[in-house]
PDB file of C-alpha atoms in Angstrom:
ATOM      1  CA  MET A   1     276.889  27.126  21.284  1.00 52.00           C
ATOM      2  CA  VAL A   2     273.092  27.224  19.203  1.00 52.00           C
ATOM      3  CA  PRO A   3     272.766  25.036  16.783  1.00 56.00           C
ATOM      4  CA  ASN A   4     272.332  25.398  13.351  1.00 58.00           C
ATOM      5  CA  TRP A   5     268.748  24.230  12.710  1.00 51.00           C
ATOM      6  CA  MET A   6     267.360  27.414  15.938  1.00 50.00           C
ATOM      7  CA  LYS A   7     269.153  29.777  14.032  1.00 51.00           C
ATOM      8  CA  GLU A   8     266.595  29.378  10.310  1.00 51.00           C
ATOM      9  CA  VAL A   9     263.988  30.946  10.645  1.00 46.00           C
ATOM     10  CA  ASN A  10     260.662  30.194   9.290  1.00 48.00           C
ATOM     11  CA  VAL A  11     258.019  32.500   7.216  1.00 43.00           C
ATOM     12  CA  GLY A  12     254.695  31.674   8.089  1.00 44.00           C
ATOM     13  CA  PHE A  13     253.487  29.019   9.879  1.00 42.00           C
ATOM     14  CA  CYS A  14     254.747  25.528  10.670  1.00 46.00           C
ATOM     15  CA  LYS A  15     254.670  23.335   7.423  1.00 47.00           C
ATOM     16  CA  CYS A  16     255.316  19.751   9.849  1.00 46.00           C
ATOM     17  CA  PRO A  17     254.110  17.006   8.299  1.00 44.00           C
ATOM     18  CA  ALA A  18     252.085  16.334  10.992  1.00 44.00           C
ATOM     19  CA  ILE A  19     249.919  19.460  11.954  1.00 45.00           C
ATOM     20  CA  TYR A  20     250.818  21.369   8.089  1.00 45.00           C
ATOM     21  CA  HIS A  21     247.421  21.953   7.031  1.00 47.00           C
ATOM     22  CA  GLY A  22     247.584  20.169   3.779  1.00 48.00           C
ATOM     23  CA  LYS A  23     247.061  16.407   2.189  1.00 50.00           C
ATOM     24  CA  LYS A  24     250.361  15.533   5.654  1.00 51.00           C
ATOM     25  CA  SER A  25     248.361  17.040   7.969  1.00 59.00           C
ATOM     26  CA  PHE A  26     246.710  13.547   9.268  1.00 62.00           C
ATOM     27  CA  ILE A  27     247.127  14.721  12.914  1.00 63.00           C
ATOM     28  CA  GLY A  28     245.458  17.848  12.332  1.00 67.00           C
ATOM     29  CA  ARG A  29     242.873  15.856  10.248  1.00 69.00           C
ATOM     30  CA  THR A  30     241.872  13.746  13.057  1.00 67.00           C
ATOM     31  CA  ILE A  31     241.694  16.711  16.172  1.00 68.00           C
ATOM     32  CA  LYS A  32     239.713  18.567  13.401  1.00 69.00           C
ATOM     33  CA  GLU A  33     237.432  15.885  13.521  1.00 69.00           C
ATOM     34  CA  ILE A  34     237.101  15.184  17.092  1.00 66.00           C
ATOM     35  CA  PHE A  35     236.557  18.947  17.148  1.00 67.00           C
ATOM     36  CA  GLU A  36     233.433  18.536  15.532  1.00 70.00           C
ATOM     37  CA  PHE A  37     232.674  15.284  17.703  1.00 67.00           C
ATOM     38  CA  ILE A  38     232.302  16.828  20.726  1.00 66.00           C
ATOM     39  CA  GLU A  39     230.472  20.289  18.798  1.00 65.00           C
ATOM     40  CA  THR A  40     227.942  17.985  17.124  1.00 70.00           C
ATOM     41  CA  SER A  41     226.894  16.096  20.537  1.00 66.00           C
ATOM     42  CA  PHE A  42     226.850  19.427  22.009  1.00 63.00           C
ATOM     43  CA  VAL A  43     224.589  21.050  19.958  1.00 66.00           C
ATOM     44  CA  THR A  44     222.509  17.369  19.434  1.00 71.00           C
ATOM     45  CA  GLU A  45     222.529  17.129  23.504  1.00 75.00           C
ATOM     46  CA  SER A  46     220.569  21.021  23.267  1.00 82.00           C
ATOM     47  CA  TYR A  47     217.572  19.439  21.337  1.00 85.00           C
ATOM     48  CA  SER A  48     216.266  17.126  24.229  1.00 85.00           C
ATOM     49  CA  ARG A  49     215.869  20.739  26.141  1.00 85.00           C
ATOM     50  CA  ARG A  50     213.966  22.331  23.310  1.00 87.00           C
ATOM     51  CA  LYS A  51     210.226  22.350  23.845  1.00 88.00           C
ATOM     52  CA  GLY A  52     208.723  20.430  21.615  1.00 88.00           C
ATOM     53  CA  LEU A  53     206.618  17.888  20.407  1.00 90.00           C
ATOM     54  CA  LEU A  54     208.288  14.384  21.117  1.00 90.00           C
ATOM     55  CA  GLN A  55     210.309  15.776  24.664  1.00 89.00           C
ATOM     56  CA  SER A  56     206.770  16.661  26.226  1.00 90.00           C
ATOM     57  CA  LEU A  57     206.842  13.394  25.718  1.00 91.00           C
ATOM     58  CA  ASP A  58     207.281  10.395  28.964  1.00 90.00           C
ATOM     59  CA  PRO A  59     210.453   8.888  27.591  1.00 90.00           C
ATOM     60  CA  ARG A  60     209.068   5.082  27.878  1.00 90.00           C
ATOM     61  CA  VAL A  61     206.486   5.697  25.893  1.00 92.00           C
ATOM     62  CA  LYS A  62     208.650   7.281  23.446  1.00 91.00           C
ATOM     63  CA  LEU A  63     211.277   4.010  23.696  1.00 91.00           C
ATOM     64  CA  ILE A  64     208.247   1.858  23.007  1.00 92.00           C
ATOM     65  CA  SER A  65     205.765   3.556  20.648  1.00 92.00           C
ATOM     66  CA  ILE A  66     210.023   3.886  18.468  1.00 93.00           C
ATOM     67  CA  MET A  67     210.321   0.677  19.028  1.00 92.00           C
ATOM     68  CA  ALA A  68     207.078  -0.966  17.377  1.00 93.00           C
ATOM     69  CA  VAL A  69     207.439   2.142  14.604  1.00 92.00           C
ATOM     70  CA  ILE A  70     210.350   0.311  13.974  1.00 92.00           C
ATOM     71  CA  PHE A  71     209.357  -2.970  13.952  1.00 92.00           C
ATOM     72  CA  ALA A  72     206.571  -2.302  11.598  1.00 92.00           C
ATOM     73  CA  THR A  73     208.801  -0.953   9.171  1.00 91.00           C
ATOM     74  CA  ALA A  74     210.898  -3.507   9.002  1.00 90.00           C
ATOM     75  CA  LEU A  75     208.491  -5.953   7.672  1.00 90.00           C
ATOM     76  CA  LEU A  76     206.388  -3.355   4.654  1.00 87.00           C
ATOM     77  CA  ALA A  77     207.137  -3.925   1.400  1.00 86.00           C
ATOM     78  CA  ASP A  78     204.990  -0.982   0.450  1.00 88.00           C
ATOM     79  CA  LEU A  79     206.964   1.907  -0.951  1.00 89.00           C
ATOM     80  CA  ARG A  80     204.630   4.431  -0.853  1.00 90.00           C
ATOM     81  CA  ALA A  81     203.632   2.904   2.533  1.00 90.00           C
ATOM     82  CA  LEU A  82     207.275   3.931   3.866  1.00 91.00           C
ATOM     83  CA  ILE A  83     207.499   7.329   1.974  1.00 92.00           C
ATOM     84  CA  PHE A  84     204.373   8.106   4.099  1.00 92.00           C
ATOM     85  CA  ILE A  85     206.101   6.775   7.339  1.00 92.00           C
ATOM     86  CA  TYR A  86     209.379   9.115   6.603  1.00 92.00           C
ATOM     87  CA  VAL A  87     207.915  12.043   5.993  1.00 93.00           C
ATOM     88  CA  PHE A  88     205.632  11.694   9.130  1.00 92.00           C
ATOM     89  CA  SER A  89     209.012  11.213  11.231  1.00 92.00           C
ATOM     90  CA  LEU A  90     210.285  14.953   9.227  1.00 93.00           C
ATOM     91  CA  LEU A  91     207.411  16.304  10.118  1.00 94.00           C
ATOM     92  CA  THR A  92     207.790  14.589  13.455  1.00 92.00           C
ATOM     93  CA  ALA A  93     211.695  16.275  14.069  1.00 92.00           C
ATOM     94  CA  TYR A  94     209.879  19.732  12.756  1.00 93.00           C
ATOM     95  CA  LEU A  95     206.990  19.394  15.644  1.00 93.00           C
ATOM     96  CA  SER A  96     209.185  18.173  17.934  1.00 92.00           C
ATOM     97  CA  LYS A  97     212.138  21.995  17.202  1.00 91.00           C
ATOM     98  CA  ILE A  98     214.862  20.170  14.649  1.00 90.00           C
ATOM     99  CA  GLU A  99     215.813  22.215  11.883  1.00 89.00           C
ATOM    100  CA  ILE A 100     214.635  19.735   9.142  1.00 90.00           C
ATOM    101  CA  LYS A 101     217.862  20.213   6.984  1.00 88.00           C
ATOM    102  CA  PHE A 102     220.205  19.163  10.562  1.00 86.00           C
ATOM    103  CA  PHE A 103     217.615  16.210  10.349  1.00 88.00           C
ATOM    104  CA  ILE A 104     217.735  15.043   7.206  1.00 88.00           C
ATOM    105  CA  LYS A 105     221.418  15.513   7.017  1.00 84.00           C
ATOM    106  CA  ARG A 106     222.355  13.582  10.027  1.00 81.00           C
ATOM    107  CA  VAL A 107     220.080  10.761   8.674  1.00 83.00           C
ATOM    108  CA  TRP A 108     220.901  10.458   5.409  1.00 81.00           C
ATOM    109  CA  LEU A 109     224.935  10.825   6.318  1.00 73.00           C
ATOM    110  CA  PHE A 110     226.398   7.296   6.342  1.00 68.00           C
ATOM    111  CA  ILE A 111     223.297   4.488   7.094  1.00 72.00           C
ATOM    112  CA  PRO A 112     221.133   5.227   4.120  1.00 70.00           C
ATOM    113  CA  ILE A 113     224.149   6.057   1.809  1.00 76.00           C
ATOM    114  CA  PHE A 114     225.812   2.924   2.472  1.00 78.00           C
ATOM    115  CA  SER A 115     222.543   0.751   2.078  1.00 80.00           C
ATOM    116  CA  ALA A 116     222.189   2.131  -1.651  1.00 80.00           C
ATOM    117  CA  ILE A 117     226.049   1.088  -1.900  1.00 83.00           C
ATOM    118  CA  ILE A 118     225.358  -2.727  -0.960  1.00 84.00           C
ATOM    119  CA  VAL A 119     222.372  -2.130  -2.961  1.00 85.00           C
ATOM    120  CA  PHE A 120     223.484  -0.459  -6.291  1.00 86.00           C
ATOM    121  CA  PRO A 121     224.612  -3.615  -7.922  1.00 85.00           C
ATOM    122  CA  MET A 122     220.791  -4.794  -7.857  1.00 84.00           C
ATOM    123  CA  ILE A 123     219.988  -2.812  -9.835  1.00 87.00           C
ATOM    124  CA  PHE A 124     220.953  -4.056 -13.027  1.00 86.00           C
ATOM    125  CA  ASN A 125     219.972  -6.961 -14.881  1.00 83.00           C
ATOM    126  CA  ILE A 126     223.235  -9.148 -14.146  1.00 81.00           C
ATOM    127  CA  PHE A 127     221.838  -9.529 -10.583  1.00 80.00           C
ATOM    128  CA  PHE A 128     218.881  -9.161 -10.400  1.00 78.00           C
ATOM    129  CA  PRO A 129     216.503 -10.121 -14.099  1.00 82.00           C
ATOM    130  CA  GLY A 130     213.676  -7.877 -14.670  1.00 83.00           C
ATOM    131  CA  ASP A 131     211.953  -5.374 -17.413  1.00 86.00           C
ATOM    132  CA  PRO A 132     214.614  -3.295 -19.487  1.00 85.00           C
ATOM    133  CA  LEU A 133     213.646   0.565 -17.387  1.00 85.00           C
ATOM    134  CA  ILE A 134     217.350   2.073 -18.869  1.00 85.00           C
ATOM    135  CA  GLN A 135     219.509  -0.178 -21.661  1.00 83.00           C
ATOM    136  CA  LEU A 136     222.957   0.758 -21.348  1.00 84.00           C
ATOM    137  CA  ILE A 137     225.404  -1.419 -22.961  1.00 83.00           C
ATOM    138  CA  TYR A 138     224.946  -4.017 -25.303  1.00 81.00           C
ATOM    139  CA  LEU A 139     227.715  -6.757 -25.424  1.00 78.00           C
ATOM    140  CA  GLY A 140     226.399  -9.312 -27.979  1.00 77.00           C
ATOM    141  CA  PRO A 141     225.670 -13.345 -27.580  1.00 78.00           C
ATOM    142  CA  GLY A 142     228.371 -15.788 -25.497  1.00 75.00           C
ATOM    143  CA  VAL A 143     229.700 -13.178 -23.977  1.00 76.00           C
ATOM    144  CA  HIS A 144     231.684 -14.041 -20.227  1.00 75.00           C
ATOM    145  CA  MET A 145     233.144 -12.788 -16.916  1.00 75.00           C
ATOM    146  CA  GLY A 146     235.125 -15.476 -16.122  1.00 75.00           C
ATOM    147  CA  PRO A 147     233.009 -18.470 -15.038  1.00 75.00           C
ATOM    148  CA  PHE A 148     229.538 -16.311 -15.679  1.00 75.00           C
ATOM    149  CA  LEU A 149     227.687 -15.673 -19.290  1.00 77.00           C
ATOM    150  CA  LEU A 150     226.351 -12.013 -18.921  1.00 78.00           C
ATOM    151  CA  PRO A 151     223.392 -11.384 -20.649  1.00 79.00           C
ATOM    152  CA  GLU A 152     223.347  -9.944 -24.762  1.00 80.00           C
ATOM    153  CA  ASN A 153     222.357  -5.927 -22.289  1.00 83.00           C
ATOM    154  CA  ILE A 154     223.297  -4.619 -19.739  1.00 85.00           C
ATOM    155  CA  TYR A 155     220.360  -2.412 -18.595  1.00 85.00           C
ATOM    156  CA  ILE A 156     218.748  -1.188 -15.777  1.00 89.00           C
ATOM    157  CA  THR A 157     215.271  -3.153 -14.043  1.00 89.00           C
ATOM    158  CA  ARG A 158     212.165  -1.827 -13.349  1.00 89.00           C
ATOM    159  CA  GLN A 159     211.776  -4.887 -10.108  1.00 89.00           C
ATOM    160  CA  GLY A 160     215.296  -4.140  -9.666  1.00 88.00           C
ATOM    161  CA  VAL A 161     215.177  -0.370  -9.203  1.00 90.00           C
ATOM    162  CA  TYR A 162     211.744  -0.849  -7.060  1.00 90.00           C
ATOM    163  CA  ALA A 163     213.276  -3.147  -4.484  1.00 90.00           C
ATOM    164  CA  ALA A 164     216.814  -0.955  -4.102  1.00 89.00           C
ATOM    165  CA  SER A 165     213.976   1.865  -2.992  1.00 90.00           C
ATOM    166  CA  ILE A 166     212.993   0.097  -0.441  1.00 91.00           C
ATOM    167  CA  PHE A 167     215.563  -1.389   1.073  1.00 90.00           C
ATOM    168  CA  ILE A 168     217.194   1.902   1.217  1.00 89.00           C
ATOM    169  CA  MET A 169     214.031   4.235   2.089  1.00 90.00           C
ATOM    170  CA  ARG A 170     213.373   1.547   5.102  1.00 90.00           C
ATOM    171  CA  VAL A 171     216.594   1.814   6.052  1.00 89.00           C
ATOM    172  CA  ALA A 172     216.178   5.539   5.506  1.00 89.00           C
ATOM    173  CA  THR A 173     212.687   5.151   7.840  1.00 91.00           C
ATOM    174  CA  CYS A 174     214.449   2.907  10.973  1.00 91.00           C
ATOM    175  CA  VAL A 175     217.006   5.372  10.799  1.00 89.00           C
ATOM    176  CA  SER A 176     215.352   8.323  11.260  1.00 91.00           C
ATOM    177  CA  ALA A 177     212.971   6.790  14.159  1.00 92.00           C
ATOM    178  CA  ILE A 178     216.295   6.029  15.723  1.00 90.00           C
ATOM    179  CA  VAL A 179     217.809   9.586  15.752  1.00 89.00           C
ATOM    180  CA  LEU A 180     214.671  11.065  16.730  1.00 91.00           C
ATOM    181  CA  LEU A 181     214.966   9.606  20.325  1.00 90.00           C
ATOM    182  CA  PHE A 182     218.360  10.227  20.583  1.00 88.00           C
ATOM    183  CA  LEU A 183     217.437  13.754  19.786  1.00 89.00           C
ATOM    184  CA  THR A 184     214.536  14.132  21.460  1.00 90.00           C
ATOM    185  CA  THR A 185     215.948  12.246  24.839  1.00 89.00           C
ATOM    186  CA  PRO A 186     218.722  13.421  27.023  1.00 87.00           C
ATOM    187  CA  GLN A 187     220.965  10.699  27.652  1.00 82.00           C
ATOM    188  CA  GLN A 188     220.985   9.597  31.730  1.00 81.00           C
ATOM    189  CA  MET A 189     216.998   9.719  30.543  1.00 85.00           C
ATOM    190  CA  LEU A 190     216.885   7.529  27.747  1.00 86.00           C
ATOM    191  CA  PHE A 191     219.187   5.004  29.554  1.00 84.00           C
ATOM    192  CA  LYS A 192     216.414   4.864  32.642  1.00 84.00           C
ATOM    193  CA  SER A 193     213.917   3.780  30.274  1.00 86.00           C
ATOM    194  CA  VAL A 194     216.080   0.874  28.560  1.00 86.00           C
ATOM    195  CA  ARG A 195     216.486   0.162  31.661  1.00 83.00           C
ATOM    196  CA  SER A 196     212.837   0.246  33.203  1.00 84.00           C
ATOM    197  CA  VAL A 197     211.595  -1.912  30.204  1.00 82.00           C
ATOM    198  CA  GLY A 198     213.543  -4.626  31.285  1.00 83.00           C
ATOM    199  CA  VAL A 199     216.732  -4.222  30.013  1.00 84.00           C
ATOM    200  CA  PRO A 200     219.407  -6.417  31.840  1.00 84.00           C
ATOM    201  CA  LYS A 201     221.748  -3.527  33.827  1.00 82.00           C
ATOM    202  CA  ILE A 202     224.467  -4.831  32.771  1.00 82.00           C
ATOM    203  CA  TYR A 203     223.993  -4.074  29.111  1.00 84.00           C
ATOM    204  CA  VAL A 204     222.583  -0.736  29.585  1.00 83.00           C
ATOM    205  CA  LEU A 205     225.647  -0.322  31.877  1.00 82.00           C
ATOM    206  CA  THR A 206     227.990  -0.882  29.549  1.00 84.00           C
ATOM    207  CA  LEU A 207     225.680   1.088  26.867  1.00 83.00           C
ATOM    208  CA  GLY A 208     226.765   4.795  29.452  1.00 81.00           C
ATOM    209  CA  MET A 209     230.000   4.341  30.609  1.00 82.00           C
ATOM    210  CA  THR A 210     231.216   3.661  26.997  1.00 84.00           C
ATOM    211  CA  TYR A 211     228.488   7.186  25.740  1.00 81.00           C
ATOM    212  CA  ARG A 212     231.158   8.769  29.039  1.00 79.00           C
ATOM    213  CA  TYR A 213     234.252   7.601  27.535  1.00 82.00           C
ATOM    214  CA  ILE A 214     233.685   8.227  24.049  1.00 80.00           C
ATOM    215  CA  PHE A 215     234.390  11.622  25.156  1.00 78.00           C
ATOM    216  CA  LEU A 216     236.292  11.512  28.129  1.00 81.00           C
ATOM    217  CA  LEU A 217     239.536   9.257  25.897  1.00 81.00           C
ATOM    218  CA  THR A 218     238.534  12.333  23.009  1.00 79.00           C
ATOM    219  CA  SER A 219     239.362  15.283  25.585  1.00 80.00           C
ATOM    220  CA  LEU A 220     242.897  13.169  26.059  1.00 82.00           C
ATOM    221  CA  VAL A 221     242.987  12.851  22.890  1.00 81.00           C
ATOM    222  CA  ARG A 222     242.858  16.410  21.988  1.00 80.00           C
ATOM    223  CA  ASP A 223     244.830  17.328  24.547  1.00 83.00           C
ATOM    224  CA  MET A 224     247.308  15.531  24.384  1.00 84.00           C
ATOM    225  CA  TYR A 225     248.010  17.396  20.340  1.00 80.00           C
ATOM    226  CA  ILE A 226     247.894  20.524  21.764  1.00 81.00           C
ATOM    227  CA  ALA A 227     249.949  20.173  24.033  1.00 84.00           C
ATOM    228  CA  LYS A 228     252.566  18.968  21.510  1.00 81.00           C
ATOM    229  CA  ARG A 229     252.080  21.475  18.883  1.00 78.00           C
ATOM    230  CA  ALA A 230     252.597  23.919  21.548  1.00 81.00           C
ATOM    231  CA  ARG A 231     256.314  22.856  22.261  1.00 81.00           C
ATOM    232  CA  THR A 232     256.720  21.866  18.431  1.00 79.00           C
ATOM    233  CA  ILE A 233     259.675  24.396  17.477  1.00 77.00           C
ATOM    234  CA  LYS A 234     261.668  22.436  14.421  1.00 75.00           C
ATOM    235  CA  SER A 235     258.860  20.244  12.065  1.00 75.00           C
ATOM    236  CA  ARG A 236     260.132  16.664  12.423  1.00 75.00           C
ATOM    237  CA  SER A 237     260.514  13.650   9.673  1.00 80.00           C
ATOM    238  CA  MET A 238     257.478  11.288   9.016  1.00 78.00           C
ATOM    239  CA  PHE A 239     258.757   8.211  10.577  1.00 82.00           C
ATOM    240  CA  GLU A 240     259.529  10.423  13.847  1.00 82.00           C
ATOM    241  CA  GLU A 241     255.584  11.223  14.120  1.00 79.00           C
ATOM    242  CA  GLN A 242     254.370   8.488  13.234  1.00 80.00           C
ATOM    243  CA  LYS A 243     256.673   6.811  16.227  1.00 85.00           C
ATOM    244  CA  TRP A 244     254.981   9.638  18.596  1.00 82.00           C
ATOM    245  CA  VAL A 245     251.784   8.711  17.419  1.00 82.00           C
ATOM    246  CA  GLY A 246     252.552   5.296  17.980  1.00 86.00           C
ATOM    247  CA  GLY A 247     253.490   6.522  21.924  1.00 87.00           C
ATOM    248  CA  ARG A 248     250.342   8.032  22.414  1.00 85.00           C
ATOM    249  CA  ILE A 249     248.198   5.115  21.058  1.00 86.00           C
ATOM    250  CA  GLY A 250     249.992   3.083  24.270  1.00 89.00           C
ATOM    251  CA  TYR A 251     250.016   6.042  26.306  1.00 87.00           C
ATOM    252  CA  THR A 252     245.591   6.396  26.318  1.00 85.00           C
ATOM    253  CA  LEU A 253     245.453   2.402  26.137  1.00 87.00           C
ATOM    254  CA  MET A 254     246.940   2.191  29.401  1.00 88.00           C
ATOM    255  CA  ARG A 255     245.292   5.898  30.597  1.00 85.00           C
ATOM    256  CA  SER A 256     242.398   4.559  29.893  1.00 84.00           C
ATOM    257  CA  LEU A 257     242.785   1.430  32.255  1.00 86.00           C
ATOM    258  CA  ASP A 258     243.493   3.368  34.907  1.00 87.00           C
ATOM    259  CA  ILE A 259     240.837   5.595  34.812  1.00 84.00           C
ATOM    260  CA  SER A 260     238.660   3.084  34.305  1.00 83.00           C
ATOM    261  CA  GLU A 261     239.708   1.714  37.255  1.00 86.00           C
ATOM    262  CA  LYS A 262     239.384   4.670  39.320  1.00 87.00           C
ATOM    263  CA  VAL A 263     235.978   5.638  37.669  1.00 83.00           C
ATOM    264  CA  HIS A 264     235.189   2.061  38.660  1.00 82.00           C
ATOM    265  CA  MET A 265     236.660   2.798  42.662  1.00 87.00           C
ATOM    266  CA  ALA A 266     234.833   6.087  43.064  1.00 87.00           C
ATOM    267  CA  MET A 267     231.451   4.797  41.908  1.00 83.00           C
ATOM    268  CA  ILE A 268     231.619   1.780  44.304  1.00 84.00           C
ATOM    269  CA  SER A 269     232.178   3.635  46.850  1.00 88.00           C
ATOM    270  CA  ARG A 270     229.369   5.956  46.243  1.00 83.00           C
ATOM    271  CA  GLY A 271     227.124   2.619  46.784  1.00 82.00           C
ATOM    272  CA  PHE A 272     226.586   2.651  43.181  1.00 78.00           C
ATOM    273  CA  ASN A 273     225.287  -1.106  42.302  1.00 73.00           C
ATOM    274  CA  GLY A 274     224.335  -0.640  38.234  1.00 66.00           C
ATOM    275  CA  ASP A 275     221.254   1.362  37.952  1.00 69.00           C
ATOM    276  CA  PHE A 276     220.490   4.561  36.506  1.00 65.00           C
ATOM    277  CA  LYS A 277     219.928   7.479  39.489  1.00 70.00           C
ATOM    278  CA  THR A 278     218.521  10.508  37.771  1.00 69.00           C
ATOM    279  CA  MET A 279     217.044  14.259  39.336  1.00 70.00           C
ATOM    280  CA  GLN A 280     213.633  13.500  36.794  1.00 72.00           C
ATOM    281  CA  GLU A 281     211.006  10.523  38.260  1.00 77.00           C
ATOM    282  CA  PHE A 282     209.211   9.304  35.424  1.00 82.00           C
ATOM    283  CA  LYS A 283     205.127   9.953  35.296  1.00 83.00           C
ATOM    284  CA  MET A 284     202.592   9.597  32.992  1.00 86.00           C
ATOM    285  CA  HIS A 285     200.178  12.390  31.535  1.00 88.00           C
ATOM    286  CA  LYS A 286     197.073  12.002  29.234  1.00 91.00           C
ATOM    287  CA  ARG A 287     199.483  13.103  26.123  1.00 90.00           C
ATOM    288  CA  ASP A 288     201.564  10.415  26.604  1.00 91.00           C
ATOM    289  CA  TYR A 289     198.951   7.528  26.885  1.00 93.00           C
ATOM    290  CA  ILE A 290     197.297   9.232  23.762  1.00 93.00           C
ATOM    291  CA  ALA A 291     200.584   9.505  22.051  1.00 91.00           C
ATOM    292  CA  GLY A 292     201.236   5.240  22.598  1.00 91.00           C
ATOM    293  CA  ALA A 293     197.796   4.591  21.767  1.00 93.00           C
ATOM    294  CA  ILE A 294     198.772   6.085  17.999  1.00 92.00           C
ATOM    295  CA  ALA A 295     202.314   4.963  18.062  1.00 91.00           C
ATOM    296  CA  ILE A 296     200.556   1.285  18.920  1.00 92.00           C
ATOM    297  CA  SER A 297     197.319   1.633  16.003  1.00 92.00           C
ATOM    298  CA  LEU A 298     200.354   2.756  13.434  1.00 91.00           C
ATOM    299  CA  SER A 299     202.547  -0.153  13.460  1.00 91.00           C
ATOM    300  CA  ALA A 300     199.536  -2.745  13.354  1.00 92.00           C
ATOM    301  CA  VAL A 301     198.293  -1.258  10.131  1.00 91.00           C
ATOM    302  CA  LEU A 302     201.688  -1.239   8.998  1.00 89.00           C
ATOM    303  CA  VAL A 303     201.551  -4.982   9.974  1.00 89.00           C
ATOM    304  CA  LEU A 304     198.686  -5.378   8.527  1.00 89.00           C
ATOM    305  CA  ILE A 305     199.536  -3.502   5.226  1.00 87.00           C
ATOM    306  CA  SER A 306     203.250  -5.252   4.718  1.00 82.00           C
ATOM    307  CA  GLN A 307     201.041  -8.915   5.310  1.00 81.00           C
ATOM    308  CA  ASN A 308     199.045  -7.743   2.241  1.00 78.00           C
ATOM    309  CA  THR A 309     195.393  -7.677   5.084  1.00 76.00           C
ATOM    310  CA  ILE A 310     195.375  -3.725   3.625  1.00 70.00           C
ATOM    311  CA  ARG A 311     195.780  -2.510   0.439  1.00 67.00           C
TER     312      ARG A 311
END
């Protein structure tokens, strides 16, 4: 006997709570993000194979130069110098065959915006007294917020805006330098260069394995969802969908432990000793020495500016 629910005919797509492309398709949105993450990763990897300025440099020189610039930038408290370094990073991205729109979006998408949210209270005279720039509201004398006495006028201060701008530009410039390093260097060469400058083997190995397992586990989650969706005939309740998600999380954890053991045994059996082996060998050229000297000189000038030795 055919059950009644199999006799029902749904017009259009199945509006299952977990896969319907509406407000409740939390799994669908997660899978969509996974696809976008993998797609973005492949696009990012393609930048390192282009023939640009940073791609032509030795990864060790590139790593040391960018780290030196980041260290000097972290000491800067001059907004004009920070803007100059940020514009310089945009020029470097352009010469490295990276689309400026993609580069700006990738830099400003998370960390600088999050930093702006953190320093947002700093621009008000409640937290950072200073000269009035824009008056917002007049509270009058004797207004309290809990145990705190508020000023008569709430306004945006000139010093607060300047300090917040310095903090945001400093974060954006440092993030831009890191993004340039990752976009223009193949992952294997980047890990090998990190190891060559003295970073302990265990940290580099952990970083490299983590990077690989992110893709492996996202692919595993994507396959589980596609298999479930292919077998879905009738929608289920939200509780059952959440129960399925909980079970898949436990299965993913067990599967990851099993894969890690097998991969470790396979690597040991092939003679892996913790060092990254690549087909390409490091070789210094004249342009590497010139680029390194320019980066170190620029970093030294920025440090002198931060110490008010150069104005």
